[in-house]
Tab-separated table of C-alpha atoms in Angstrom:
chain	number	residue	atom	x	y	z
A	8	UNK	CA	-175.133	-74.548	-202.022
A	9	UNK	CA	-173.951	-77.285	-204.396
A	10	UNK	CA	-173.445	-80.486	-202.422
A	11	UNK	CA	-172.162	-83.965	-203.227
A	12	UNK	CA	-174.865	-84.930	-205.787
A	13	UNK	CA	-174.588	-81.702	-207.790
A	14	UNK	CA	-170.780	-81.700	-207.756
A	15	UNK	CA	-170.808	-85.360	-208.804
A	16	UNK	CA	-173.124	-84.462	-211.699
A	17	UNK	CA	-170.806	-81.605	-212.697
A	18	UNK	CA	-167.921	-84.082	-212.620
A	19	UNK	CA	-169.818	-86.366	-214.993
A	20	UNK	CA	-170.690	-83.449	-217.273
A	21	UNK	CA	-167.118	-82.151	-217.461
A	22	UNK	CA	-165.757	-85.652	-217.955
A	23	UNK	CA	-167.909	-85.915	-221.053
A	24	UNK	CA	-167.328	-82.406	-222.368
A	25	UNK	CA	-163.849	-81.343	-221.212
A	26	UNK	CA	-161.659	-84.449	-220.893
A	27	UNK	CA	-159.380	-84.747	-223.916
A	28	UNK	CA	-159.648	-81.014	-224.639
A	29	UNK	CA	-156.855	-78.486	-224.322
A	30	UNK	CA	-157.136	-75.537	-221.963
A	31	UNK	CA	-156.468	-72.420	-224.034
A	32	UNK	CA	-156.994	-69.671	-221.448
A	33	UNK	CA	-157.781	-69.353	-217.754
A	34	UNK	CA	-159.004	-65.855	-216.989
A	35	UNK	CA	-159.555	-64.805	-213.357
A	36	UNK	CA	-162.092	-61.976	-213.381
A	37	UNK	CA	-162.554	-61.546	-209.631
A	38	UNK	CA	-159.014	-61.646	-208.263
A	39	UNK	CA	-160.284	-62.716	-204.824
A	40	UNK	CA	-161.382	-66.080	-206.244
A	41	UNK	CA	-157.798	-67.288	-206.741
A	42	UNK	CA	-156.382	-68.712	-203.512
A	43	UNK	CA	-152.973	-69.843	-204.830
A	44	UNK	CA	-150.265	-68.217	-206.953
A	45	UNK	CA	-147.686	-70.960	-207.482
A	46	UNK	CA	-148.111	-72.517	-209.990
A	47	UNK	CA	-149.703	-69.569	-211.814
A	48	UNK	CA	-152.972	-70.056	-213.710
A	49	UNK	CA	-151.012	-69.745	-216.954
A	50	UNK	CA	-149.398	-73.117	-216.136
A	51	UNK	CA	-152.715	-74.732	-217.071
A	52	UNK	CA	-152.768	-73.211	-220.541
A	53	UNK	CA	-151.755	-75.481	-223.385
A	54	UNK	CA	-152.408	-78.592	-221.301
A	55	UNK	CA	-154.998	-81.299	-221.920
A	56	UNK	CA	-157.684	-82.068	-219.354
A	57	UNK	CA	-157.043	-85.738	-218.566
A	58	UNK	CA	-159.535	-86.392	-215.758
A	59	UNK	CA	-162.189	-84.734	-213.614
A	60	UNK	CA	-162.548	-85.881	-210.013
A	61	UNK	CA	-164.643	-84.995	-206.988
A	62	UNK	CA	-163.420	-84.697	-203.405
A	63	UNK	CA	-166.425	-84.017	-201.186
A	64	UNK	CA	-167.749	-80.720	-202.576
A	65	UNK	CA	-164.463	-79.930	-204.369
A	66	UNK	CA	-164.163	-80.341	-208.155
A	67	UNK	CA	-160.749	-81.180	-209.614
A	68	UNK	CA	-159.661	-80.828	-213.251
A	69	UNK	CA	-156.418	-82.747	-213.738
A	70	UNK	CA	-153.959	-82.111	-216.566
A	71	UNK	CA	-151.837	-85.266	-216.558
A	72	UNK	CA	-148.484	-84.491	-214.955
A	73	UNK	CA	-149.373	-80.780	-214.949
A	74	UNK	CA	-151.252	-78.692	-212.406
A	75	UNK	CA	-154.761	-79.322	-211.096
A	76	UNK	CA	-157.539	-76.735	-211.185
A	77	UNK	CA	-159.501	-77.321	-207.979
A	78	UNK	CA	-162.736	-75.451	-207.294
A	79	UNK	CA	-165.061	-75.120	-204.313
A	80	UNK	CA	-168.338	-73.460	-205.298
A	81	UNK	CA	-169.201	-72.437	-201.718
A	82	UNK	CA	-172.737	-71.276	-200.942
A	83	UNK	CA	-173.633	-69.251	-204.024
A	84	UNK	CA	-171.166	-70.371	-206.678
A	85	UNK	CA	-171.950	-72.235	-209.876
A	86	UNK	CA	-170.404	-73.559	-213.067
A	87	UNK	CA	-171.986	-72.343	-216.309
A	88	UNK	CA	-171.042	-74.254	-219.450
A	89	UNK	CA	-170.999	-72.184	-222.641
A	90	UNK	CA	-170.656	-73.464	-226.181
A	91	UNK	CA	-169.375	-71.307	-227.660
A	92	UNK	CA	-167.876	-68.931	-225.115
A	93	UNK	CA	-168.581	-65.233	-225.731
A	94	UNK	CA	-166.081	-63.444	-227.966
A	95	UNK	CA	-163.584	-61.137	-226.338
A	96	UNK	CA	-162.204	-61.100	-222.796
A	97	UNK	CA	-164.683	-60.762	-219.901
A	98	UNK	CA	-164.900	-57.385	-218.227
A	99	UNK	CA	-163.955	-57.133	-214.563
A	100	UNK	CA	-166.680	-55.553	-212.485
A	101	UNK	CA	-169.349	-56.165	-209.886
A	102	UNK	CA	-171.115	-58.944	-211.775
A	103	UNK	CA	-171.213	-62.617	-210.783
A	104	UNK	CA	-168.448	-63.814	-213.125
A	105	UNK	CA	-165.374	-64.922	-211.160
A	106	UNK	CA	-163.272	-67.011	-213.557
A	107	UNK	CA	-163.462	-68.247	-217.163
A	108	UNK	CA	-161.864	-71.363	-218.647
A	109	UNK	CA	-161.643	-71.552	-222.456
A	110	UNK	CA	-161.034	-74.831	-224.306
A	111	UNK	CA	-159.633	-75.452	-227.778
A	112	UNK	CA	-163.104	-76.317	-229.104
A	113	UNK	CA	-164.343	-72.764	-228.522
A	114	UNK	CA	-166.462	-73.974	-225.621
A	115	UNK	CA	-165.659	-73.598	-221.944
A	116	UNK	CA	-167.147	-72.622	-218.639
A	117	UNK	CA	-167.618	-69.683	-216.332
A	118	UNK	CA	-167.427	-69.904	-212.558
A	119	UNK	CA	-169.943	-67.444	-211.143
A	120	UNK	CA	-171.025	-66.403	-207.677
A	121	UNK	CA	-174.188	-64.552	-206.724
A	122	UNK	CA	-174.532	-62.229	-203.740
A	123	UNK	CA	-172.065	-60.108	-201.831
A	124	UNK	CA	-170.362	-62.799	-199.738
A	125	UNK	CA	-167.641	-63.932	-202.105
A	126	UNK	CA	-166.513	-67.371	-200.917
A	127	UNK	CA	-166.040	-69.242	-204.200
A	128	UNK	CA	-162.465	-70.551	-204.228
A	129	UNK	CA	-160.127	-71.669	-207.014
A	130	UNK	CA	-156.760	-73.341	-206.433
A	131	UNK	CA	-154.044	-74.169	-208.966
A	132	UNK	CA	-151.935	-76.856	-207.298
A	133	UNK	CA	-149.544	-79.670	-208.136
A	134	UNK	CA	-151.627	-82.112	-206.096
A	135	UNK	CA	-155.208	-81.765	-204.752
A	136	UNK	CA	-153.975	-82.652	-201.252
A	137	UNK	CA	-152.274	-79.235	-201.182
A	138	UNK	CA	-155.735	-77.653	-200.864
A	139	UNK	CA	-156.400	-77.358	-197.098
A	140	UNK	CA	-160.099	-78.186	-197.434
A	141	UNK	CA	-159.345	-81.353	-199.410
A	142	UNK	CA	-156.672	-82.471	-196.957
A	143	UNK	CA	-159.160	-82.200	-194.067
A	144	UNK	CA	-161.970	-84.187	-195.712
A	145	UNK	CA	-163.488	-87.188	-194.020
A	146	UNK	CA	-164.519	-90.318	-195.947
A	147	UNK	CA	-166.892	-90.129	-198.910
A	148	UNK	CA	-170.323	-91.511	-197.916
A	149	UNK	CA	-170.768	-93.145	-201.334
A	150	UNK	CA	-167.466	-95.021	-201.184
A	151	UNK	CA	-167.747	-98.809	-201.326
A	152	UNK	CA	-166.219	-99.216	-197.862
A	153	UNK	CA	-168.516	-96.692	-196.168
A	154	UNK	CA	-170.636	-99.268	-194.389
A	155	UNK	CA	-172.738	-99.109	-191.232
A	156	UNK	CA	-169.745	-99.959	-189.071
A	157	UNK	CA	-167.728	-97.088	-190.548
A	158	UNK	CA	-170.522	-94.636	-189.770
A	159	UNK	CA	-170.778	-95.948	-186.198
A	160	UNK	CA	-167.024	-95.438	-185.745
A	161	UNK	CA	-167.237	-91.856	-187.007
A	162	UNK	CA	-170.125	-90.932	-184.718
A	163	UNK	CA	-168.785	-92.688	-181.626
A	164	UNK	CA	-167.780	-90.156	-179.007
A	165	UNK	CA	-169.244	-87.180	-180.894
A	166	UNK	CA	-170.644	-84.755	-178.322
A	167	UNK	CA	-172.986	-82.859	-180.600
A	168	UNK	CA	-176.252	-83.111	-182.456
A	169	UNK	CA	-176.576	-85.314	-185.522
A	170	UNK	CA	-177.400	-82.422	-187.878
A	171	UNK	CA	-174.064	-80.746	-187.144
A	172	UNK	CA	-172.162	-84.013	-187.423
A	173	UNK	CA	-173.561	-84.756	-190.878
A	174	UNK	CA	-172.486	-81.310	-192.103
A	175	UNK	CA	-168.938	-81.564	-190.736
A	176	UNK	CA	-166.733	-82.071	-193.808
A	177	UNK	CA	-163.874	-83.429	-191.713
A	178	UNK	CA	-166.193	-86.171	-190.463
A	179	UNK	CA	-168.167	-87.030	-193.642
A	180	UNK	CA	-167.349	-85.398	-196.986
A	181	UNK	CA	-169.927	-83.783	-199.229
A	182	UNK	CA	-173.117	-83.406	-197.166
A	183	UNK	CA	-174.392	-79.875	-196.555
A	184	UNK	CA	-177.434	-78.175	-195.117
A	185	UNK	CA	-179.985	-79.338	-197.678
A	186	UNK	CA	-179.118	-83.025	-197.883
A	187	UNK	CA	-178.617	-83.356	-194.128
A	188	UNK	CA	-182.259	-82.274	-193.764
A	189	UNK	CA	-183.286	-84.815	-196.398
A	190	UNK	CA	-181.249	-87.623	-194.821
A	191	UNK	CA	-182.661	-87.010	-191.349
A	192	UNK	CA	-186.208	-86.910	-192.689
A	193	UNK	CA	-185.656	-90.232	-194.472
A	194	UNK	CA	-184.150	-91.676	-191.277
A	195	UNK	CA	-187.113	-90.379	-189.198
A	196	UNK	CA	-184.675	-88.674	-186.845
A	197	UNK	CA	-184.630	-85.302	-185.080
A	198	UNK	CA	-181.870	-82.958	-186.262
A	199	UNK	CA	-181.153	-82.217	-182.597
A	200	UNK	CA	-180.700	-85.832	-181.556
A	201	UNK	CA	-177.320	-86.262	-179.803
A	202	UNK	CA	-174.909	-88.518	-181.666
A	203	UNK	CA	-174.024	-90.266	-178.428
A	204	UNK	CA	-177.623	-91.438	-177.961
A	205	UNK	CA	-177.866	-93.336	-181.257
A	206	UNK	CA	-178.739	-97.000	-180.887
A	207	UNK	CA	-177.455	-99.680	-183.229
A	208	UNK	CA	-180.852	-99.738	-184.968
A	209	UNK	CA	-180.852	-95.949	-185.385
A	210	UNK	CA	-177.302	-95.953	-186.758
A	211	UNK	CA	-178.354	-98.545	-189.322
A	212	UNK	CA	-181.387	-96.476	-190.276
A	213	UNK	CA	-179.243	-93.361	-190.616
A	214	UNK	CA	-176.709	-95.185	-192.770
A	215	UNK	CA	-179.440	-96.464	-195.082
A	216	UNK	CA	-180.964	-92.983	-195.372
A	217	UNK	CA	-177.565	-91.404	-196.021
A	218	UNK	CA	-176.622	-93.762	-198.820
A	219	UNK	CA	-180.072	-93.931	-200.404
A	220	UNK	CA	-180.746	-90.176	-200.335
A	221	UNK	CA	-177.404	-89.279	-201.910
A	222	UNK	CA	-177.465	-92.115	-204.448
A	223	UNK	CA	-180.968	-91.212	-205.624
A	224	UNK	CA	-180.010	-87.522	-205.901
A	225	UNK	CA	-176.946	-88.417	-207.985
A	226	UNK	CA	-179.057	-90.600	-210.274
A	227	UNK	CA	-181.645	-87.834	-210.764
A	228	UNK	CA	-178.866	-85.429	-211.759
A	229	UNK	CA	-176.873	-87.787	-213.942
A	230	UNK	CA	-176.900	-86.832	-217.621
A	231	UNK	CA	-178.370	-83.372	-217.051
A	232	UNK	CA	-176.736	-80.283	-218.524
A	233	UNK	CA	-174.967	-78.139	-215.940
A	234	UNK	CA	-177.590	-75.412	-216.255
A	235	UNK	CA	-180.410	-77.733	-215.183
A	236	UNK	CA	-178.849	-79.111	-212.006
A	237	UNK	CA	-180.049	-76.387	-209.647
A	238	UNK	CA	-183.664	-76.856	-210.664
A	239	UNK	CA	-183.334	-80.642	-210.366
A	240	UNK	CA	-181.940	-80.356	-206.852
A	241	UNK	CA	-184.787	-78.134	-205.707
A	242	UNK	CA	-187.474	-80.313	-207.269
A	243	UNK	CA	-186.080	-83.435	-205.617
A	244	UNK	CA	-186.008	-82.087	-202.047
A	245	UNK	CA	-188.840	-83.311	-199.825
A	246	UNK	CA	-188.433	-81.122	-196.719
A	247	UNK	CA	-185.525	-78.716	-197.153
A	248	UNK	CA	-186.716	-75.307	-198.318
A	249	UNK	CA	-190.372	-76.382	-198.026
A	250	UNK	CA	-191.473	-74.680	-194.820
A	251	UNK	CA	-195.263	-74.564	-194.558
A	252	UNK	CA	-195.836	-77.261	-197.168
A	253	UNK	CA	-197.272	-80.705	-196.360
A	254	UNK	CA	-194.847	-83.519	-195.650
A	255	UNK	CA	-194.916	-85.905	-198.630
A	256	UNK	CA	-194.900	-88.876	-196.242
A	257	UNK	CA	-197.469	-88.035	-193.552
A	258	UNK	CA	-199.072	-84.730	-194.598
A	259	UNK	CA	-198.026	-82.796	-191.483
A	260	UNK	CA	-196.809	-79.219	-192.014
A	261	UNK	CA	-193.071	-78.915	-192.529
A	262	UNK	CA	-191.519	-76.599	-189.948
A	263	UNK	CA	-188.331	-74.577	-189.748
A	264	UNK	CA	-185.652	-73.662	-187.241
A	265	UNK	CA	-183.760	-70.490	-188.151
A	266	UNK	CA	-180.198	-69.617	-187.243
A	267	UNK	CA	-178.165	-66.481	-187.946
A	268	UNK	CA	-176.873	-67.675	-191.314
A	269	UNK	CA	-178.968	-70.730	-192.193
A	270	UNK	CA	-182.119	-72.681	-191.413
A	271	UNK	CA	-183.227	-76.282	-191.237
A	272	UNK	CA	-186.548	-77.879	-192.119
A	273	UNK	CA	-188.140	-80.989	-190.628
A	274	UNK	CA	-191.438	-82.824	-190.185
A	275	UNK	CA	-192.649	-83.026	-186.558
A	276	UNK	CA	-194.676	-86.197	-187.109
A	277	UNK	CA	-191.939	-88.080	-188.954
A	278	UNK	CA	-188.973	-86.860	-186.920
A	279	UNK	CA	-189.780	-85.486	-183.472
A	280	UNK	CA	-192.785	-87.439	-182.230
A	281	UNK	CA	-195.130	-84.615	-183.194
A	282	UNK	CA	-193.346	-82.092	-180.965
A	283	UNK	CA	-192.068	-78.823	-182.467
A	284	UNK	CA	-188.479	-77.707	-182.075
A	285	UNK	CA	-187.840	-74.348	-180.436
A	286	UNK	CA	-186.827	-71.856	-183.101
A	287	UNK	CA	-183.661	-70.414	-181.606
A	288	UNK	CA	-179.958	-71.064	-182.057
A	289	UNK	CA	-179.559	-73.280	-179.018
A	290	UNK	CA	-182.831	-75.105	-179.630
A	291	UNK	CA	-183.547	-78.372	-177.976
A	292	UNK	CA	-186.440	-80.725	-178.469
A	293	UNK	CA	-189.311	-79.536	-176.337
A	294	UNK	CA	-190.313	-82.123	-173.803
């Protein structure tokens, strides 16, 4: 799933390649991808892209005083830049193509989604705040005012484990399954640690890990072509998706906890005092 660093890199890429260009056509191929109908997608055509912004994991193409094209790539969605775009209209079917945006330069991009669970979402709105997911977002963890005190305020009174809190978009915007694993590994913290048990020192450590992990991931992705971002994300992950491999910090074997629709990875030595976590949905640290 694209998370804050990848969406930020896509924002940079589109700022460089799409801002100042006119949108010629917007072609929905999978009708389920379009979540709004007023304004219609045709309202974007003939308008210049004036800015590209990121809200958490949402990507927003603004057209001055015209509509915004807001996209959430969900778990298996992606943006594929093409210069030039293929000739002729795309064919509707069972393939991954969901929507195509053509610019006046002959270039443009496809929004695609792999797999059978179609969750990629596109909104054409007058203001990004009209998108329910954007309106619910918590603060951006890379914002200048997101300091240690702000994080402590957000976590105060949370009656859940820290892994779930980090992934809650209404609490902190932009962090998903992969980077929450990376942040907790950097903070030397169990994913099942209750938020309410965090000490001041642990909150500071978590804040440092959160900011550093995301900032470094953004910097690794900056300047890359859209097609190379997935590979860069995978290569930069130290524990997520690396079950059975040695921890790059201590050499212990990275372990996994599986759930019905996802999994997490962690290092027992670095994060749980050498104790494994029970691999079931309601796992708790074995004592």
